[in-house]
Tab-separated table of C-alpha atoms in Angstrom:
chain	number	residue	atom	x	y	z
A	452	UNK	CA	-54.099	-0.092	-76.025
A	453	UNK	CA	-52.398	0.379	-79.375
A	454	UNK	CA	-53.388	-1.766	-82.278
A	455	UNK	CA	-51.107	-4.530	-83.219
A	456	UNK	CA	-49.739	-2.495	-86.192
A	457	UNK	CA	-49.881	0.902	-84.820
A	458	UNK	CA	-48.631	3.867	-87.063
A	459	UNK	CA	-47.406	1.364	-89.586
A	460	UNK	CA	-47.416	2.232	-93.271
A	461	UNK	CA	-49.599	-0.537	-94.793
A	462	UNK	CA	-50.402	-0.443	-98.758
A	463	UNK	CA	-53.046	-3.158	-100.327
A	464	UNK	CA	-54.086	-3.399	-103.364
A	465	UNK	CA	-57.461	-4.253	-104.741
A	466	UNK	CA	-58.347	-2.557	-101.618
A	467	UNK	CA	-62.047	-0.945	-102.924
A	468	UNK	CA	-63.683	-4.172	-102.610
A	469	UNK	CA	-64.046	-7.556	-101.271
A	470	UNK	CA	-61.381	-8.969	-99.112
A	471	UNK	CA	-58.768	-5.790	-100.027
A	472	UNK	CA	-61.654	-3.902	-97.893
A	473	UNK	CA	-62.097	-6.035	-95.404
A	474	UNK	CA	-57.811	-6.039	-94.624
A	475	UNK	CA	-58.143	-2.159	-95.176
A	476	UNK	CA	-60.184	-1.667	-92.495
A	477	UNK	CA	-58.848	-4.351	-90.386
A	478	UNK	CA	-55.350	-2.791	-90.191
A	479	UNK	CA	-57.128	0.527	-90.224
A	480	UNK	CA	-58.586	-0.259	-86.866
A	481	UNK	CA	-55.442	-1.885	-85.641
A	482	UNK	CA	-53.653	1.501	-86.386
A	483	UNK	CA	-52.233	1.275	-89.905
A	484	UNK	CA	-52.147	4.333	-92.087
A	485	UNK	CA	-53.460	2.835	-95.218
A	486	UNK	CA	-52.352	3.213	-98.358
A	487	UNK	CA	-55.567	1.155	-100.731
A	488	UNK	CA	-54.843	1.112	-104.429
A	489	UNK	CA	-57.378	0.321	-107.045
A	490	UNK	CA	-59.156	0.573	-109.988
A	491	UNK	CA	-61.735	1.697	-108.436
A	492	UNK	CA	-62.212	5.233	-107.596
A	493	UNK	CA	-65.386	5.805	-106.030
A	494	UNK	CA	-65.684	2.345	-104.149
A	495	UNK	CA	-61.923	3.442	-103.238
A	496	UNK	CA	-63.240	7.139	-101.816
A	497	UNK	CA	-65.615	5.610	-99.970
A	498	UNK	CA	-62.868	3.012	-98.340
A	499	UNK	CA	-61.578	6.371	-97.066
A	500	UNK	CA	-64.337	7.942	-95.759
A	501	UNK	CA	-65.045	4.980	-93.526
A	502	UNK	CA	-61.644	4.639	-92.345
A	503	UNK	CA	-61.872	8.147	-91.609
A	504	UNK	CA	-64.947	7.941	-90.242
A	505	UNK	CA	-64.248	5.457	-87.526
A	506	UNK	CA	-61.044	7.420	-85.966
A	507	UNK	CA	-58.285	6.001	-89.015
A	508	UNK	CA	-56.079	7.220	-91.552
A	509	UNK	CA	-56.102	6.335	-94.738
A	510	UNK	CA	-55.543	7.601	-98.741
A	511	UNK	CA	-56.308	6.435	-101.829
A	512	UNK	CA	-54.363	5.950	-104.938
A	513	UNK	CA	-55.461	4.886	-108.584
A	514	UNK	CA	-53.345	1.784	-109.350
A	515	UNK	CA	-53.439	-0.893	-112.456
A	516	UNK	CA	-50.951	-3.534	-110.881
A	517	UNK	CA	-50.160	-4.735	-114.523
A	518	UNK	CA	-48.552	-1.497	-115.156
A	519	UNK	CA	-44.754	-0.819	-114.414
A	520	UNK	CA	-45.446	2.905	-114.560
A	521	UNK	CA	-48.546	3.387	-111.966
A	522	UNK	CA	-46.109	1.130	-109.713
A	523	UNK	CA	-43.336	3.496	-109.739
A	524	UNK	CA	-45.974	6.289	-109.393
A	525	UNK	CA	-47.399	4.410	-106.050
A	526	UNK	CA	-44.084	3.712	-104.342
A	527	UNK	CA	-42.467	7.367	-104.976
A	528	UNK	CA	-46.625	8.858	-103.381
A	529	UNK	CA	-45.657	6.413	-100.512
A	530	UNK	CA	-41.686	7.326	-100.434
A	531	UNK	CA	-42.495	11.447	-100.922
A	532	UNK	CA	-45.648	10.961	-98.708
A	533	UNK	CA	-44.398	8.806	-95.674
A	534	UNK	CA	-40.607	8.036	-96.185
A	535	UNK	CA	-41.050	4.228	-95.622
A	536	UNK	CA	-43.161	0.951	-96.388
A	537	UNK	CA	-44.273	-1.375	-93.538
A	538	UNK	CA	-46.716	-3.475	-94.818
A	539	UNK	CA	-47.466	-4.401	-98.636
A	540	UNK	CA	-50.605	-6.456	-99.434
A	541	UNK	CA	-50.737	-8.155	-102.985
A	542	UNK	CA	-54.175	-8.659	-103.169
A	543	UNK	CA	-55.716	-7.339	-106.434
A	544	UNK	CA	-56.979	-9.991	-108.482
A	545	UNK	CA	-59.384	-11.526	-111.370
A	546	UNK	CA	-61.061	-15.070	-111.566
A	547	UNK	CA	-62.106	-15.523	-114.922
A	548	UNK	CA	-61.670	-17.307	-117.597
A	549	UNK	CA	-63.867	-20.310	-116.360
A	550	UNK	CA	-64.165	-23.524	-118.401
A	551	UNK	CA	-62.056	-26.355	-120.058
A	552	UNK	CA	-58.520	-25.167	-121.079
A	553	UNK	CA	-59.301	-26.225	-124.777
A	554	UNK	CA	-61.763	-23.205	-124.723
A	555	UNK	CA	-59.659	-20.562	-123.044
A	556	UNK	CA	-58.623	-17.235	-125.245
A	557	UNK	CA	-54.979	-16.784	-125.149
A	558	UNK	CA	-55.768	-12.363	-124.464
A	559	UNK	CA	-58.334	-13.992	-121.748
A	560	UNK	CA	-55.486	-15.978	-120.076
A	561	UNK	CA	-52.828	-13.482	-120.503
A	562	UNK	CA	-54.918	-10.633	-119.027
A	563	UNK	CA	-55.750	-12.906	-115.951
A	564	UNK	CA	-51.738	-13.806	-115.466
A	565	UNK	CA	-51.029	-10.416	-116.001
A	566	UNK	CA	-53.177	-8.787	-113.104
A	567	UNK	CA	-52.120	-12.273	-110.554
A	568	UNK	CA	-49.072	-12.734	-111.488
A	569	UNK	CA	-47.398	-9.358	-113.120
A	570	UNK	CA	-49.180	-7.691	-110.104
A	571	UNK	CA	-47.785	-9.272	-107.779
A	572	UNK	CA	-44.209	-9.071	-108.729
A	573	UNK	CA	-43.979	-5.572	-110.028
A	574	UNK	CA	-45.149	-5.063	-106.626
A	575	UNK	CA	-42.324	-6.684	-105.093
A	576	UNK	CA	-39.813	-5.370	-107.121
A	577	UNK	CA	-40.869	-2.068	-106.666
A	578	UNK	CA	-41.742	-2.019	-102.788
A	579	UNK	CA	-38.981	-4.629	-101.241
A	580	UNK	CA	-36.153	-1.719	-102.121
A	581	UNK	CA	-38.454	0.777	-100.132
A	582	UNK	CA	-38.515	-1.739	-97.232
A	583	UNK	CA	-35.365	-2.424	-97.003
A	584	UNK	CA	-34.282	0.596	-96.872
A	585	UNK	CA	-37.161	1.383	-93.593
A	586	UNK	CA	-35.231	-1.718	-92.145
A	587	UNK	CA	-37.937	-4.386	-93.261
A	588	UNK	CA	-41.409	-5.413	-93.414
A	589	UNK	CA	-43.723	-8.109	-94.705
A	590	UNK	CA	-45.171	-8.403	-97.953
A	591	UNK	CA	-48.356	-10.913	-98.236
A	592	UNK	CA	-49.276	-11.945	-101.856
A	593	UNK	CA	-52.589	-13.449	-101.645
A	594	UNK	CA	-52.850	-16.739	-103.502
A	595	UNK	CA	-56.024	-18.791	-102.952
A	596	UNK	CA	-56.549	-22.490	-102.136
A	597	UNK	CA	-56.080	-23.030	-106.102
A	598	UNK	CA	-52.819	-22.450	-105.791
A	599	UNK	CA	-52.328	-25.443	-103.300
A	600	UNK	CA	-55.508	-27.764	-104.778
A	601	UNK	CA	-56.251	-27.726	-108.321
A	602	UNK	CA	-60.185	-27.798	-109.857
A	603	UNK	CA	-61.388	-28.772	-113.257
A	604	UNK	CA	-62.273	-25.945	-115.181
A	605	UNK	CA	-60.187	-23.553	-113.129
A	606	UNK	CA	-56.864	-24.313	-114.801
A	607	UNK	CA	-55.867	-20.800	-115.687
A	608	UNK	CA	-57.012	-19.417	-112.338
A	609	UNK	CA	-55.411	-22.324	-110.711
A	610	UNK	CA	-51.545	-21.889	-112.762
A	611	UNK	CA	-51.923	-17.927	-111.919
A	612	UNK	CA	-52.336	-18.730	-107.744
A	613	UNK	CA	-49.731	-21.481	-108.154
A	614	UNK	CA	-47.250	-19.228	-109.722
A	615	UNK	CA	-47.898	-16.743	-106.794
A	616	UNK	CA	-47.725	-19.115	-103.914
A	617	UNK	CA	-43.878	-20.358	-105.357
A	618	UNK	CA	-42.933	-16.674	-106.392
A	619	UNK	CA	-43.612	-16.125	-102.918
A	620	UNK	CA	-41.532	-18.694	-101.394
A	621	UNK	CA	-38.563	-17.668	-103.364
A	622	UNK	CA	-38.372	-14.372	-102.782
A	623	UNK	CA	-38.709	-15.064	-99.108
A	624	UNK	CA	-35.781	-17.583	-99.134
A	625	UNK	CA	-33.538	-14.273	-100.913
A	626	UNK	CA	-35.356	-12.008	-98.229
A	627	UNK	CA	-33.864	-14.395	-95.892
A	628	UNK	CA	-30.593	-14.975	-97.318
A	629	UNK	CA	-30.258	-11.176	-97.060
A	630	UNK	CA	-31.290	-11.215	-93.464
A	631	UNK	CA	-32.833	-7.693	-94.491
A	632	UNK	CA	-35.732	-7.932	-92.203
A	633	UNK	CA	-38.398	-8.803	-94.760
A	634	UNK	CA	-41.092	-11.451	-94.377
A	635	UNK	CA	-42.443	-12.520	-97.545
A	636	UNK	CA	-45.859	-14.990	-97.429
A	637	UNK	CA	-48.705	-15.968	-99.435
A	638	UNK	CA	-52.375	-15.959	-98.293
A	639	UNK	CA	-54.512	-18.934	-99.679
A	640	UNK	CA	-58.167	-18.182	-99.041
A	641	UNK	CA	-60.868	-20.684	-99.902
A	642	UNK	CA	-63.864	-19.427	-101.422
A	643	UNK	CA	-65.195	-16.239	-100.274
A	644	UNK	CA	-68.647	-14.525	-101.530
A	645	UNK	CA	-66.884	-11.470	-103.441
A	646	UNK	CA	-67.291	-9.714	-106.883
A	647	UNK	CA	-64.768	-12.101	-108.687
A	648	UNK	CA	-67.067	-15.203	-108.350
């Protein structure tokens, strides 16, 4: 029986580790060709190998989602490689800083907007032309209950979900307004036992 996205073309980022790896080989088994981006490069070989290993297909690309440039680079691989985008996964992310807002660094709390926020929406603007143009798709930006329910001592991990989870909704209501056959959603995990706690 196929897989419920069989020979779909499904790209995730933050995909070496923690819950990018578990999606990766999720839609791996369901019969995505994946498409995992990260920092990451061993952790990210490995990711392969498995895949590989258990019947799948799957590559590997190098990818700092707060830069423009390795965006363009990833969509062209995907364009040149495959011809069309299914399935885009926002998922890379950071937790810290930690701690009362008085005592967060401003390079701390711009480094942590720029790889949940910036990520996430160079993604989009790079990958939505790609899926429109394979006659749609769904893009998931993973947010995280903190950007639904705030915590003390969270507040610049909290603003960067919350900015995800409404930069989400908007770009779904133009997806929609365009009727171009894009879903656009946000995940909101609670907390999970990964590398960024």
């Amino acid at each position: 029986m196929p897989g419920r996205v069989e020979g779909k073309i499904a790209c995730i980022t933050g995909a070496a580790n923690g819950l990018g790896r578990c999606m990766a080989l999720t839609v791996a088994r369901e019969g995505a060709i994946v498409v995992a981006t990260d920092l990451q490069e061993g952790d990210g070989a490995s990711l392969v190998s498995e895949i590989e290993a258990a019947g799948g297909r799957a590559i590997f690309l190098r990818h700092d989602v707060t830069c423009e440039g390795d965006w363009i680079a990833v969509v062209g691989a995907i364009r040149t490689r495959f011809g069309r985008l299914d399935v885009l996964v926002n998922n890379a992310g950071i937790g810290l800083p930690n701690g009362p807002a008085t005592d967060i660094d401003l390079a701390d709390w711009k480094r942590l907007m720029a790889v949940n926020v910036d990520g996430p929406f160079l993604g989009v603007k790079h990958a939505l032309p790609l899926m429109r143009e394979s006659g749609g798709g769904s893009i998931i930006n993973v947010s995280s209950i903190a950007g639904i329910k705030a915590s003390a001592n969270a507040s610049a991990y909290c603003a960067s979900k919350g900015a995800v989870r409404l930069f989400t909704k908007s770009v779904a209501l133009e997806c929609a307004a365009l009727k171009d056959g894009v879903r656009v959603n946000s995940l909101h995990p609670g907390i999970v036992e990964t590398a960024i706690w």
